[in-house]
C-alpha positions as semicolon CSV with decimal commas, in nm:
position;residue;x (nm);y (nm);z (nm)
1;M;16,229;-1,778;3,833
2;A;16,394;-1,420;3,836
3;G;16,248;-1,256;4,154
4;G;16,205;-1,598;4,343
5;V;16,427;-1,788;4,592
6;D;16,722;-2,018;4,512
7;L;16,744;-2,276;4,788
8;V;17,039;-2,497;4,830
9;V;17,033;-2,778;5,083
10;I;17,346;-2,949;5,170
11;G;17,329;-3,237;5,456
12;A;17,686;-3,390;5,452
13;D;17,732;-3,744;5,588
14;G;18,095;-3,766;5,715
15;G;18,086;-4,140;5,676
16;P;18,174;-4,414;5,912
17;D;18,469;-4,265;6,075
18;R;18,392;-4,250;6,456
19;G;18,519;-3,899;6,491
20;F;18,257;-3,780;6,243
21;G;17,955;-3,938;6,396
22;G;17,807;-3,577;6,459
23;S;17,693;-3,606;6,092
24;A;17,498;-3,911;6,130
25;L;17,175;-3,743;6,084
26;A;17,255;-3,462;5,859
27;A;17,095;-3,620;5,559
28;G;16,771;-3,647;5,753
29;G;16,791;-3,280;5,863
30;A;16,855;-3,151;5,497
31;R;16,532;-3,351;5,371
32;L;16,327;-3,174;5,644
33;L;16,457;-2,847;5,533
34;A;16,422;-2,916;5,159
35;E;16,062;-3,032;5,221
36;V;15,933;-2,751;5,432
37;L;16,111;-2,436;5,332
38;P;15,990;-2,401;4,972
39;G;15,627;-2,371;5,053
40;M;15,675;-2,125;5,350
41;C;15,823;-1,839;5,158
42;F;15,551;-1,590;5,175
43;D;15,553;-1,416;4,862
44;T;15,687;-1,693;4,632
45;G;15,556;-2,033;4,759
46;S;15,689;-2,360;4,622
47;A;15,628;-2,237;4,270
48;G;15,875;-1,952;4,294
49;C;16,141;-2,150;4,477
50;R;16,410;-2,341;4,295
51;V;16,528;-2,596;4,521
52;T;16,888;-2,787;4,466
53;T;16,958;-3,064;4,689
54;V;17,301;-3,224;4,721
55;E;17,370;-3,591;4,783
56;P;17,484;-3,662;5,136
57;G;17,784;-3,832;5,021
58;A;17,901;-3,586;4,756
59;D;18,243;-3,440;4,761
60;A;18,322;-3,066;4,833
61;N;18,346;-2,990;4,467
62;A;17,999;-3,109;4,363
63;M;17,851;-2,907;4,698
64;L;18,049;-2,598;4,607
65;T;17,928;-2,615;4,253
66;A;17,568;-2,624;4,351
67;V;17,601;-2,316;4,559
68;R;17,780;-2,139;4,262
69;E;17,532;-2,222;4,011
70;A;17,234;-2,131;4,244
71;A;17,432;-1,791;4,306
72;Q;17,431;-1,732;3,929
73;H;17,055;-1,711;3,889
74;P;16,905;-1,348;3,915
75;G;16,655;-1,334;4,190
76;R;16,559;-1,164;4,531
77;W;16,694;-1,427;4,777
78;L;16,950;-1,697;4,784
79;V;16,943;-1,944;5,103
80;V;17,191;-2,202;5,154
81;C;17,155;-2,462;5,422
82;L;17,449;-2,636;5,574
83;V;17,395;-2,942;5,808
84;G;17,667;-3,158;5,928
85;Q;17,989;-3,141;6,124
86;L;18,246;-2,882;6,103
87;T;18,609;-2,930;6,143
88;A;18,899;-2,669;6,146
89;D;19,227;-2,636;5,962
90;P;19,553;-2,724;6,169
91;R;19,608;-2,350;6,272
92;G;19,231;-2,321;6,382
93;R;19,173;-2,026;6,151
94;R;18,927;-2,163;5,888
95;L;18,651;-2,382;5,902
96;A;18,492;-2,671;5,654
97;L;18,199;-2,897;5,662
98;V;18,312;-3,256;5,688
99;T;18,227;-3,444;5,383
100;G;18,204;-3,835;5,297
101;G;18,498;-4,055;5,338
102;S;18,695;-3,800;5,537
103;T;18,958;-3,909;5,805
104;A;19,110;-3,744;6,091
105;D;19,422;-3,649;5,858
106;N;19,231;-3,526;5,573
107;A;18,899;-3,389;5,685
108;Y;18,983;-3,039;5,646
109;R;19,124;-3,074;5,295
110;R;18,852;-3,282;5,171
111;G;18,577;-3,064;5,333
112;L;18,355;-2,781;5,188
113;A;18,536;-2,484;5,323
114;W;18,302;-2,235;5,474
115;D;18,480;-1,937;5,325
116;W;18,422;-2,075;4,986
117;V;18,049;-2,098;5,038
118;V;18,024;-1,748;5,175
119;S;18,240;-1,607;4,888
120;A;17,993;-1,762;4,633
121;M;17,713;-1,617;4,824
122;V;17,862;-1,278;4,827
123;H;17,922;-1,266;4,471
124;G;17,589;-1,415;4,360
125;D;17,303;-1,228;4,151
126;Q;17,048;-1,222;4,429
127;E;16,952;-0,916;4,614
128;E;16,978;-1,095;4,963
129;A;17,141;-1,375;5,093
130;L;17,080;-1,614;5,417
131;L;17,308;-1,892;5,528
132;L;17,138;-2,153;5,759
133;V;17,355;-2,360;5,976
134;D;17,279;-2,668;6,164
135;A;17,626;-2,802;6,283
136;V;17,828;-2,954;6,542
137;A;18,190;-2,929;6,616
138;D;18,463;-3,143;6,796
139;R;18,669;-3,021;7,076
140;D;18,954;-2,844;6,876
141;T;18,693;-2,698;6,624
142;W;18,495;-2,572;6,898
143;A;18,791;-2,411;7,045
144;A;18,885;-2,245;6,724
145;I;18,543;-2,110;6,697
146;E;18,540;-1,972;7,072
147;R;18,871;-1,794;7,019
148;G;18,693;-1,515;6,823
149;G;18,779;-1,314;6,536
150;G;19,102;-1,172;6,397
151;E;19,375;-1,410;6,323
152;E;19,342;-1,594;6,638
153;G;19,032;-1,819;6,550
154;A;18,774;-1,902;6,326
155;G;18,503;-1,710;6,495
156;E;18,510;-1,431;6,274
157;L;18,358;-1,651;5,999
158;L;18,037;-1,649;6,215
159;S;17,993;-1,275;6,187
160;Y;18,030;-1,176;5,824
161;S;17,802;-0,891;5,769
162;R;17,714;-0,963;5,403
163;V;17,604;-1,311;5,465
164;P;17,352;-1,338;5,753
165;L;17,345;-1,650;5,953
166;W;17,060;-1,826;6,134
167;G;17,097;-2,147;6,312
168;R;17,296;-2,346;6,574
169;I;17,645;-2,471;6,631
170;G;17,677;-2,746;6,926
171;R;17,978;-2,929;7,081
172;Y;18,026;-3,268;7,002
173;A;18,240;-3,539;7,164
174;P;18,317;-3,855;6,940
175;G;18,267;-4,197;7,075
176;R;18,052;-4,287;7,362
177;R;18,074;-3,936;7,527
178;G;17,891;-3,788;7,232
179;R;17,581;-4,043;7,264
180;D;17,374;-3,772;7,434
181;A;17,466;-3,500;7,201
182;V;17,215;-3,315;6,977
183;L;17,298;-3,402;6,632
184;P;17,214;-3,186;6,345
185;G;16,893;-3,299;6,201
186;G;16,796;-3,477;6,541
187;E;16,560;-3,372;6,816
188;G;16,663;-3,039;6,961
189;S;16,855;-2,936;6,650
190;F;16,803;-2,620;6,462
191;S;16,652;-2,794;6,132
192;H;16,426;-2,996;6,350
193;A;16,318;-2,696;6,559
194;L;16,292;-2,461;6,247
195;T;16,084;-2,708;6,052
196;T;15,840;-2,779;6,347
197;V;15,781;-2,400;6,404
198;L;15,715;-2,334;6,022
199;R;15,479;-2,629;6,017
200;Q;15,267;-2,513;6,345
201;G;15,325;-2,155;6,311
202;V;15,362;-1,877;6,582
203;P;15,026;-1,787;6,746
204;G;14,972;-1,416;6,771
205;A;15,227;-1,327;6,491
206;P;15,116;-1,172;6,160
207;A;15,067;-1,378;5,852
208;A;15,397;-1,293;5,709
209;V;15,699;-1,310;5,960
210;A;16,078;-1,260;5,921
211;P;16,341;-1,491;6,058
212;L;16,403;-1,269;6,349
213;D;16,026;-1,307;6,439
214;L;16,048;-1,675;6,435
215;Q;16,372;-1,698;6,619
216;P;16,206;-1,708;6,979
217;A;15,990;-1,998;6,898
218;V;16,262;-2,183;6,736
219;A;16,518;-2,099;7,040
220;A;16,242;-2,250;7,270
221;L;16,294;-2,602;7,088
222;L;16,665;-2,579;7,069
223;D;16,871;-2,773;7,305
224;G;17,175;-2,626;7,483
225;G;17,169;-2,281;7,378
226;D;17,133;-1,982;7,616
227;G;17,110;-1,701;7,383
228;P;17,306;-1,526;7,085
229;G;17,650;-1,622;7,081
230;S;17,618;-1,810;7,392
231;S;17,773;-2,156;7,457
232;G;17,572;-2,291;7,769
233;A;17,542;-2,671;7,879
234;P;17,568;-2,898;7,712
235;G;17,735;-2,638;7,479
236;A;17,586;-2,456;7,190
237;R;17,616;-2,122;6,983
238;L;17,304;-1,974;6,846
239;L;17,326;-1,788;6,542
240;V;17,056;-1,526;6,546
241;P;16,936;-1,363;6,200
242;P;16,965;-0,977;6,188
243;Q;16,694;-0,731;6,210
244;G;16,576;-0,611;5,858
245;G;16,582;-0,799;5,531
246;R;16,276;-0,879;5,310
247;L;16,253;-1,266;5,333
248;L;15,920;-1,335;5,485
249;M;15,799;-1,677;5,585
250;R;15,426;-1,777;5,603
251;N;15,267;-1,810;5,968
252;R;15,037;-2,104;5,963
253;A;14,905;-2,009;6,307
254;A;14,770;-1,676;6,168
255;V;14,597;-1,858;5,886
256;R;14,449;-2,101;6,098
257;G;14,321;-1,821;6,337
258;A;14,165;-1,633;6,075
259;L;13,974;-1,937;5,921
260;A;13,875;-2,069;6,256
261;G;13,532;-1,890;6,266
262;L;13,442;-1,948;5,901
263;S;13,195;-2,203;5,784
264;L;13,303;-2,481;5,550
265;S;13,196;-2,303;5,227
266;E;13,349;-1,985;5,334
267;E;13,677;-2,169;5,454
268;L;13,703;-2,310;5,079
269;L;13,658;-1,981;4,945
270;A;13,918;-1,827;5,156
271;V;14,159;-2,106;5,044
272;L;14,080;-2,043;4,690
273;W;14,130;-1,655;4,739
274;R;14,473;-1,725;4,910
275;E;14,592;-1,943;4,634
276;N;14,505;-1,663;4,366
277;A;14,614;-1,368;4,579
278;P;14,889;-1,135;4,469
279;T;15,227;-1,270;4,582
280;E;15,394;-0,947;4,694
281;P;15,426;-0,940;5,056
282;P;15,278;-0,656;5,282
283;S;15,608;-0,458;5,299
284;A;15,692;-0,488;4,938
């Protein structure tokens, strides 16, 4: 598996507490990502992608262990997906993913700390890392994120250069006011938009595309984001992947376009050729 992709997918269900209803669809979003992402890695495909999925009701220790174990595998890429609801510590300086059985009093202490995940990824044996985020935050956590970096807020955690981010963080109001919110894993969420784009492809784009190439198509399906780092109505911050990096995804629209004019026999030959073609991407 050396040289391939290690994919860790965590969709954390915060449990029945009304304040953590933003994680109600997180498990579904995680299933989507775990189903679609492996086959879309251009130069590895499903065979070269080691997938680790964590149970929605798992505790923070189990989640962190999954990330750390994946990070120990020598390879080219480590991709971690966090789906669920974020919470901040009392001083609003650190973030955590809410885990099952949490209450308003212990959510941060029980949760999967963001900086733990990033630290594990930084010290991994892969050449490159990418953190996919599909999350919501309540009022206080959102305020901590919006305060920015430095010692004043948790916003600095969203701009760590050694672990690029890609995704969406939206605002969430518990109770009746949150009924119309975009929930992670639901319609208009990042995991839903990304898997839709990967399944359909991007017409006119090359056969192998980087995350940044996919971002405009993904953003068009997202709800509530005006652009990189923005927080437009109803409120969301888009995390746009940086330029560069060697992680390439398959563009199904390009494959369909190339095969559109072929006869059935020619198409079958093309499929057979693609399945046995060298796995190195064009830029490698």
